[in-house]
Amino acid sequence: MATIQEQWERFYRWGPFGLLFLATLLALPVREQVMSPAEQRAAVPLVLTALAFQLLHVATRIPGQAYYWTRTVLAFVLSWLNPFYCVYAVLGYFDAHRYLTRRPALAGLFVTAVIMSGAQSGGLPPRSFGQVAAFGGLLTLNATLVFIFGSLADREAEHARVQAEVIAELERTNTRLEQALAENAGLHAQLLVQAREAGVNDERRRLAAEIHDTLAQGLTGIITQLQAAEESEHVRRAIDLARASLREARRSVQDLAPTHLEHDTLPAALEKITDGRALLTVTGTVEPLHDEIEAALLRIAQEALANAVRHARADRIGVTLSYMDDEVTLDIRDDGRGFTRPTGGFGLTAMRERAARVAGTLEIESGPGRGTAVSARVPLIRHG
């Protein structure tokens, strides 16, 4: 359904043809009474000229002032010959403000009022005192109506302008509000990561101290005692087992913090852990990220690579690290065996928990014979 504006555009385009045709239909029956033979002969080329002028305007869009005043002059001459052509002249009331600026538009409205008053009083020029009086009264009435409706149009235009400014200001306010909400979301994610980092670091220190003070110390004591009593093959085996357990305990203490990130950037650390097993691709501008963010992504990559090698038996593995405006994504894809239930397994659960601890998400897609895709998305929180 066409809007009001579209309907007005159609009227401005095709309305002049309809009004010119209607005026000619009304003028024909009374031509003998109000027009001399010479005036009738003169009216024919004028009507054809007006029709050709309207067609030219539709085809080429004549400049507004030239179009309005040329049409008004044609309408004035036709109305002088036959008052019923004021039907064509009435267009001047509708589109003066469309084609003219404020002062020329007032002049155009006044000229249209003169044409309409002349036609309403019996035609121009007035031929009697009564007709002159009628013309004067009708001109006053038409000019007053033009002034009233012009004032109302100006008020409506001003109201529309103010309304448009209010809408524009509301749009700007909404944009600023959306930006503020986005900034608040980023700050919230950063605070969440920092709070979790503090708790995780405390827990790591506690676990490291506990392993060192209990398990590692206990194993060291066992080794010392066994070495003192080393007499049989069973004792030597026990010593070897205790030493292996001690090495594992020390490794667990070291693994509580990813050593790959101590001296390397995240892309360099990923390059090291892939070690030729996968193709690493880095997109976007590399930035130093918050320690917890980098540690979580590195651990997720390690677990996903281990799953792809040990369980999926993949031939090809691709790792993609993408830095974007407000987030970082890590994608690990392989062409391995895949699996049916991606939610099971300690390793998959651990990866999800690592992503969640830094306010991120982790998605896993897999299927028998279709490989596995692991995608982690975390907020881009810069180091420091």
Coordinates of C-alpha atoms in Angstrom, one line a residue:
M1 CA 0.0 0.0 0.0
A2 CA 1.4 3.4 -1.1
T3 CA 2.4 5.9 1.7
I4 CA 0.9 9.4 1.8
Q5 CA 4.2 10.8 0.5
E6 CA 4.1 8.4 -2.5
Q7 CA 0.5 9.4 -3.2
W8 CA 1.5 13.1 -3.2
E9 CA 4.3 12.3 -5.6
R10 CA 1.9 10.6 -8.0
F11 CA -0.4 13.7 -7.8
Y12 CA 2.4 16.1 -8.5
R13 CA 3.4 13.9 -11.5
W14 CA 0.0 13.0 -13.0
G15 CA -2.5 15.4 -11.4
P16 CA -1.9 18.3 -13.8
F17 CA -2.9 16.1 -16.8
G18 CA -6.2 15.1 -15.0
L19 CA -7.0 18.7 -14.0
L20 CA -6.2 20.1 -17.5
F21 CA -8.4 17.4 -19.1
L22 CA -11.2 18.2 -16.6
A23 CA -11.0 21.9 -17.2
T24 CA -11.2 21.4 -20.9
L25 CA -14.3 19.2 -20.5
L26 CA -16.0 21.9 -18.4
A27 CA -14.9 24.7 -20.7
L28 CA -16.2 23.2 -24.0
P29 CA -20.0 23.4 -23.3
V30 CA -19.8 27.1 -22.4
R31 CA -17.2 28.2 -25.0
E32 CA -19.9 29.9 -27.2
Q33 CA -21.2 31.9 -24.2
V34 CA -17.9 33.1 -22.7
M35 CA -15.4 33.1 -25.6
S36 CA -15.3 34.9 -29.0
P37 CA -14.3 32.8 -32.1
A38 CA -10.8 34.3 -31.9
E39 CA -10.5 33.3 -28.3
Q40 CA -11.7 29.8 -29.1
R41 CA -9.1 29.5 -31.8
A42 CA -6.4 30.9 -29.5
A43 CA -7.3 28.4 -26.7
V44 CA -6.6 25.3 -28.8
P45 CA -2.8 25.8 -29.2
L46 CA -2.6 27.0 -25.6
V47 CA -4.2 23.8 -24.3
L48 CA -1.9 21.7 -26.6
T49 CA 1.1 23.8 -25.3
A50 CA 0.1 23.1 -21.7
L51 CA -0.2 19.4 -22.4
A52 CA 3.2 19.3 -24.2
F53 CA 4.7 21.3 -21.3
Q54 CA 3.4 18.8 -18.8
L55 CA 4.7 15.9 -20.8
L56 CA 8.1 17.6 -21.1
H57 CA 8.2 18.0 -17.3
V58 CA 7.4 14.3 -16.7
A59 CA 10.2 13.3 -19.1
T60 CA 12.9 15.8 -18.1
R61 CA 12.0 17.2 -14.7
I62 CA 12.1 20.9 -15.6
P63 CA 13.6 23.0 -12.8
G64 CA 11.0 23.9 -10.1
Q65 CA 10.7 27.7 -10.5
A66 CA 10.7 27.5 -14.3
Y67 CA 8.0 24.8 -14.2
Y68 CA 5.8 26.5 -11.7
W69 CA 5.8 30.0 -13.2
T70 CA 5.4 28.8 -16.8
R71 CA 2.5 26.6 -15.9
T72 CA 0.9 29.5 -13.9
V73 CA 1.2 31.8 -16.9
L74 CA -0.5 29.2 -19.1
A75 CA -3.2 28.7 -16.5
F76 CA -3.7 32.5 -16.2
V77 CA -4.1 33.0 -19.9
L78 CA -6.4 30.0 -20.3
S79 CA -8.6 31.3 -17.4
W80 CA -8.7 34.7 -19.0
L81 CA -10.1 33.1 -22.1
N82 CA -12.4 30.7 -20.2
P83 CA -13.0 30.9 -16.4
F84 CA -13.3 27.1 -16.1
Y85 CA -9.6 26.7 -16.7
C86 CA -9.2 27.9 -13.1
V87 CA -9.5 24.1 -12.4
Y88 CA -6.1 23.8 -14.0
A89 CA -4.8 26.9 -12.2
V90 CA -5.8 25.5 -8.8
L91 CA -2.5 23.4 -8.9
G92 CA -0.7 26.5 -7.8
Y93 CA -2.2 26.1 -4.3
F94 CA -0.8 22.6 -3.9
D95 CA 2.8 22.8 -5.1
A96 CA 4.0 26.3 -4.5
H97 CA 6.1 25.3 -1.5
R98 CA 7.4 22.3 -3.4
Y99 CA 8.9 24.2 -6.2
L100 CA 9.5 27.7 -4.7
T101 CA 11.3 29.1 -1.7
R102 CA 9.3 30.9 1.0
R103 CA 8.9 34.4 -0.6
P104 CA 8.4 33.3 -4.2
A105 CA 5.9 30.7 -2.9
L106 CA 3.8 33.5 -1.3
A107 CA 3.9 35.4 -4.6
G108 CA 2.8 32.2 -6.4
L109 CA 0.0 31.6 -4.0
F110 CA -1.2 35.2 -4.4
V111 CA -1.2 34.9 -8.2
T112 CA -3.2 31.7 -8.0
A113 CA -5.6 33.5 -5.7
V114 CA -6.0 36.3 -8.3
I115 CA -6.7 33.6 -11.0
M116 CA -9.3 31.8 -8.8
S117 CA -11.0 35.0 -7.8
G118 CA -11.3 36.2 -11.4
A119 CA -12.8 32.9 -12.5
Q120 CA -15.2 32.8 -9.5
S121 CA -16.4 36.4 -10.1
G122 CA -17.3 35.7 -13.7
G123 CA -14.0 35.9 -15.6
L124 CA -11.2 38.4 -16.3
P125 CA -11.2 41.2 -16.9
P126 CA -14.2 42.4 -14.8
R127 CA -16.8 43.9 -17.0
S128 CA -19.0 45.8 -14.5
F129 CA -18.7 47.5 -11.1
G130 CA -20.5 44.6 -9.5
Q131 CA -18.0 42.1 -11.0
V132 CA -15.2 44.4 -9.8
A133 CA -16.6 44.3 -6.2
A134 CA -17.1 40.6 -6.4
F135 CA -13.6 40.1 -7.6
G136 CA -12.2 42.3 -4.8
G137 CA -14.2 40.4 -2.1
L138 CA -13.3 37.0 -3.5
L139 CA -9.6 38.0 -3.8
T140 CA -9.7 39.1 -0.1
L141 CA -11.3 35.8 0.8
N142 CA -8.8 33.7 -1.2
A143 CA -5.8 35.6 0.1
T144 CA -7.0 35.2 3.7
L145 CA -7.5 31.5 3.1
V146 CA -4.0 31.3 1.6
F147 CA -2.6 33.1 4.6
I148 CA -4.4 30.8 7.1
F149 CA -3.5 27.6 5.3
G150 CA 0.0 28.8 4.7
S151 CA 0.5 29.4 8.4
L152 CA -0.9 26.0 9.2
A153 CA 1.4 24.4 6.7
D154 CA 4.4 26.3 8.2
R155 CA 3.4 25.1 11.7
E156 CA 3.1 21.6 10.4
A157 CA 6.5 21.8 8.7
E158 CA 8.0 23.2 11.9
H159 CA 6.4 20.4 14.0
A160 CA 7.7 17.8 11.5
R161 CA 11.2 19.4 11.7
V162 CA 11.2 19.3 15.5
Q163 CA 9.9 15.8 15.5
A164 CA 12.6 14.7 13.1
E165 CA 15.2 16.4 15.3
V166 CA 13.8 14.6 18.4
I167 CA 13.9 11.2 16.5
A168 CA 17.4 11.9 15.4
E169 CA 18.5 12.7 18.9
L170 CA 16.8 9.6 20.2
E171 CA 18.7 7.5 17.6
R172 CA 21.9 9.1 18.7
T173 CA 21.1 8.5 22.4
N174 CA 20.2 4.8 21.6
T175 CA 23.6 4.5 19.8
R176 CA 25.4 5.9 22.8
L177 CA 23.5 3.6 25.1
E178 CA 24.3 0.6 23.0
Q179 CA 28.0 1.6 23.1
A180 CA 27.8 2.1 26.9
L181 CA 26.2 -1.3 27.3
A182 CA 28.9 -3.0 25.1
E183 CA 31.6 -1.3 27.2
N184 CA 29.9 -2.4 30.4
A185 CA 29.7 -5.9 29.1
G186 CA 33.5 -5.8 28.3
L187 CA 34.2 -4.4 31.8
H188 CA 32.0 -7.1 33.4
A189 CA 33.9 -9.8 31.5
Q190 CA 37.2 -8.4 32.5
L191 CA 36.2 -8.1 36.2
L192 CA 34.9 -11.7 36.1
V193 CA 38.2 -12.9 34.6
Q194 CA 40.2 -11.1 37.2
A195 CA 38.1 -12.4 40.0
R196 CA 38.4 -15.9 38.7
E197 CA 42.1 -15.4 38.2
A198 CA 42.6 -14.5 41.8
G199 CA 40.8 -17.6 43.0
V200 CA 42.5 -19.9 40.5
N201 CA 45.9 -18.5 41.4
D202 CA 45.2 -19.1 45.1
E203 CA 44.1 -22.6 44.4
R204 CA 47.1 -23.3 42.3
R205 CA 49.5 -22.1 45.0
R206 CA 47.6 -24.2 47.6
L207 CA 47.7 -27.3 45.4
A208 CA 51.4 -26.8 44.5
A209 CA 52.3 -26.4 48.2
E210 CA 50.2 -29.3 49.2
I211 CA 51.8 -31.6 46.6
H212 CA 55.2 -30.4 47.4
D213 CA 54.7 -30.7 51.2
T214 CA 52.9 -34.0 51.2
L215 CA 53.2 -36.2 48.2
A216 CA 56.7 -35.1 47.0
Q217 CA 58.2 -35.0 50.5
G218 CA 56.7 -38.4 51.2
L219 CA 58.1 -39.9 48.1
T220 CA 61.5 -38.4 48.8
G221 CA 61.4 -40.0 52.3
I222 CA 60.4 -43.3 50.8
I223 CA 63.2 -43.3 48.3
T224 CA 65.7 -42.4 51.1
Q225 CA 64.5 -45.3 53.2
L226 CA 64.5 -47.7 50.4
Q227 CA 68.0 -46.7 49.3
A228 CA 69.2 -47.4 52.8
A229 CA 67.6 -50.9 52.7
E230 CA 68.4 -51.8 49.0
E231 CA 68.8 -55.5 49.1
S232 CA 66.5 -57.1 46.6
E233 CA 65.1 -56.7 43.1
H234 CA 61.7 -55.8 44.6
V235 CA 63.2 -53.0 46.6
R236 CA 65.0 -51.6 43.5
R237 CA 61.7 -51.7 41.6
A238 CA 60.0 -49.9 44.4
I239 CA 62.7 -47.2 44.3
D240 CA 62.3 -46.8 40.5
L241 CA 58.5 -46.5 41.0
A242 CA 58.8 -44.0 43.7
R243 CA 61.3 -41.9 41.6
A244 CA 58.9 -42.0 38.7
S245 CA 56.0 -40.9 41.0
L246 CA 58.2 -38.1 42.3
R247 CA 59.0 -36.9 38.8
E248 CA 55.3 -37.0 38.0
A249 CA 54.5 -35.0 41.2
R250 CA 57.1 -32.4 40.3
R251 CA 55.7 -32.2 36.7
S252 CA 52.2 -31.7 38.1
V253 CA 53.5 -28.8 40.2
Q254 CA 55.1 -27.2 37.2
D255 CA 52.0 -27.8 35.0
L256 CA 49.8 -25.8 37.3
A257 CA 51.1 -22.8 35.3
P258 CA 51.7 -23.2 31.5
T259 CA 55.5 -22.8 31.1
H260 CA 55.2 -22.2 27.4
L261 CA 53.8 -18.8 28.0
E262 CA 56.6 -17.6 30.3
H263 CA 58.8 -16.3 27.5
D264 CA 56.6 -16.7 24.4
T265 CA 53.5 -15.1 22.9
L266 CA 50.4 -17.2 22.6
P267 CA 50.9 -17.8 18.8
A268 CA 54.5 -18.9 19.5
A269 CA 53.4 -21.2 22.3
L270 CA 50.8 -22.7 20.0
E271 CA 53.5 -23.2 17.4
K272 CA 55.6 -25.1 19.9
I273 CA 52.8 -27.4 21.2
T274 CA 51.7 -28.3 17.6
D275 CA 55.3 -29.3 16.9
G276 CA 54.5 -30.3 13.3
R277 CA 51.4 -32.2 14.2
A278 CA 49.1 -29.5 13.0
L279 CA 48.9 -26.5 10.7
L280 CA 48.7 -23.3 12.7
T281 CA 47.0 -20.2 11.2
V282 CA 46.9 -16.8 12.9
T283 CA 44.5 -14.0 11.7
G284 CA 44.0 -10.5 12.9
T285 CA 46.4 -8.2 14.8
V286 CA 48.2 -10.2 17.5
E287 CA 47.9 -8.6 20.9
P288 CA 49.2 -9.6 24.4
L289 CA 46.3 -11.0 26.2
H290 CA 45.5 -11.3 29.9
D291 CA 47.4 -14.2 31.4
E292 CA 44.3 -16.2 32.2
I293 CA 43.0 -15.8 28.7
E294 CA 46.2 -17.0 27.1
A295 CA 46.5 -19.9 29.6
A296 CA 43.0 -21.1 29.0
L297 CA 43.4 -21.0 25.2
L298 CA 46.7 -22.8 25.4
R299 CA 45.3 -25.6 27.7
I300 CA 42.3 -26.0 25.4
A301 CA 44.6 -26.3 22.4
Q302 CA 46.7 -28.9 24.2
E303 CA 43.7 -31.0 25.2
A304 CA 42.2 -30.8 21.7
L305 CA 45.5 -31.8 20.0
A306 CA 46.0 -34.7 22.4
N307 CA 42.4 -35.9 21.7
A308 CA 43.0 -35.6 17.9
V309 CA 46.2 -37.6 18.1
R310 CA 45.5 -40.2 20.7
H311 CA 41.8 -40.9 20.2
A312 CA 40.7 -39.6 16.8
R313 CA 43.8 -40.8 15.0
A314 CA 43.6 -37.8 12.7
D315 CA 45.9 -37.5 9.7
R316 CA 45.4 -33.7 9.3
I317 CA 44.8 -31.2 12.1
G318 CA 44.3 -27.4 11.6
V319 CA 44.6 -24.8 14.4
T320 CA 43.3 -21.3 13.7
L321 CA 43.8 -18.4 16.2
S322 CA 41.8 -15.3 15.3
Y323 CA 42.1 -11.9 17.0
M324 CA 39.0 -9.8 16.4
D325 CA 37.7 -6.4 17.8
D326 CA 36.3 -7.7 21.1
E327 CA 37.0 -11.4 21.2
V328 CA 39.5 -14.1 20.3
T329 CA 38.6 -17.4 18.8
L330 CA 40.5 -20.7 18.7
D331 CA 39.4 -23.4 16.3
I332 CA 40.9 -26.9 16.2
R333 CA 39.7 -29.2 13.4
D334 CA 40.7 -32.7 12.5
D335 CA 39.8 -35.4 10.0
G336 CA 39.8 -38.2 12.6
R337 CA 37.2 -40.8 13.5
G338 CA 34.9 -38.4 15.4
F339 CA 32.4 -39.5 18.0
T340 CA 28.7 -39.6 18.6
R341 CA 28.3 -37.9 22.0
P342 CA 30.4 -34.7 22.2
T343 CA 29.4 -34.0 25.8
G344 CA 31.1 -36.9 27.4
G345 CA 34.7 -37.3 28.7
F346 CA 36.8 -35.6 31.3
G347 CA 38.9 -33.8 28.7
L348 CA 35.9 -32.2 26.9
T349 CA 34.4 -31.2 30.2
A350 CA 37.7 -29.7 31.3
M351 CA 37.9 -27.6 28.1
R352 CA 34.4 -26.3 28.6
E353 CA 35.2 -25.4 32.2
R354 CA 38.4 -23.6 31.1
A355 CA 36.5 -21.5 28.6
A356 CA 33.8 -20.7 31.1
R357 CA 36.3 -19.6 33.8
V358 CA 37.4 -16.7 31.5
A359 CA 33.8 -15.8 30.5
G360 CA 34.1 -17.6 27.2
T361 CA 32.2 -20.5 25.5
L362 CA 33.3 -23.7 23.8
E363 CA 31.4 -25.6 21.1
I364 CA 32.2 -29.1 19.8
E365 CA 30.9 -30.6 16.6
S366 CA 31.7 -34.2 15.7
G367 CA 30.2 -37.3 14.1
P368 CA 31.4 -40.8 13.3
G369 CA 33.8 -40.5 10.3
R370 CA 33.4 -36.7 10.0
G371 CA 36.2 -35.6 12.2
T372 CA 35.9 -33.1 15.1
A373 CA 35.8 -29.3 15.4
V374 CA 36.4 -27.5 18.6
S375 CA 35.7 -23.8 18.8
A376 CA 36.5 -21.6 21.8
R377 CA 35.4 -18.0 22.0
V378 CA 36.8 -15.7 24.8
P379 CA 36.7 -12.0 25.3
L380 CA 39.7 -10.0 24.1
I381 CA 41.1 -8.6 27.4
R382 CA 44.5 -7.1 26.9
H383 CA 47.4 -7.8 29.2
G384 CA 47.6 -5.4 32.1

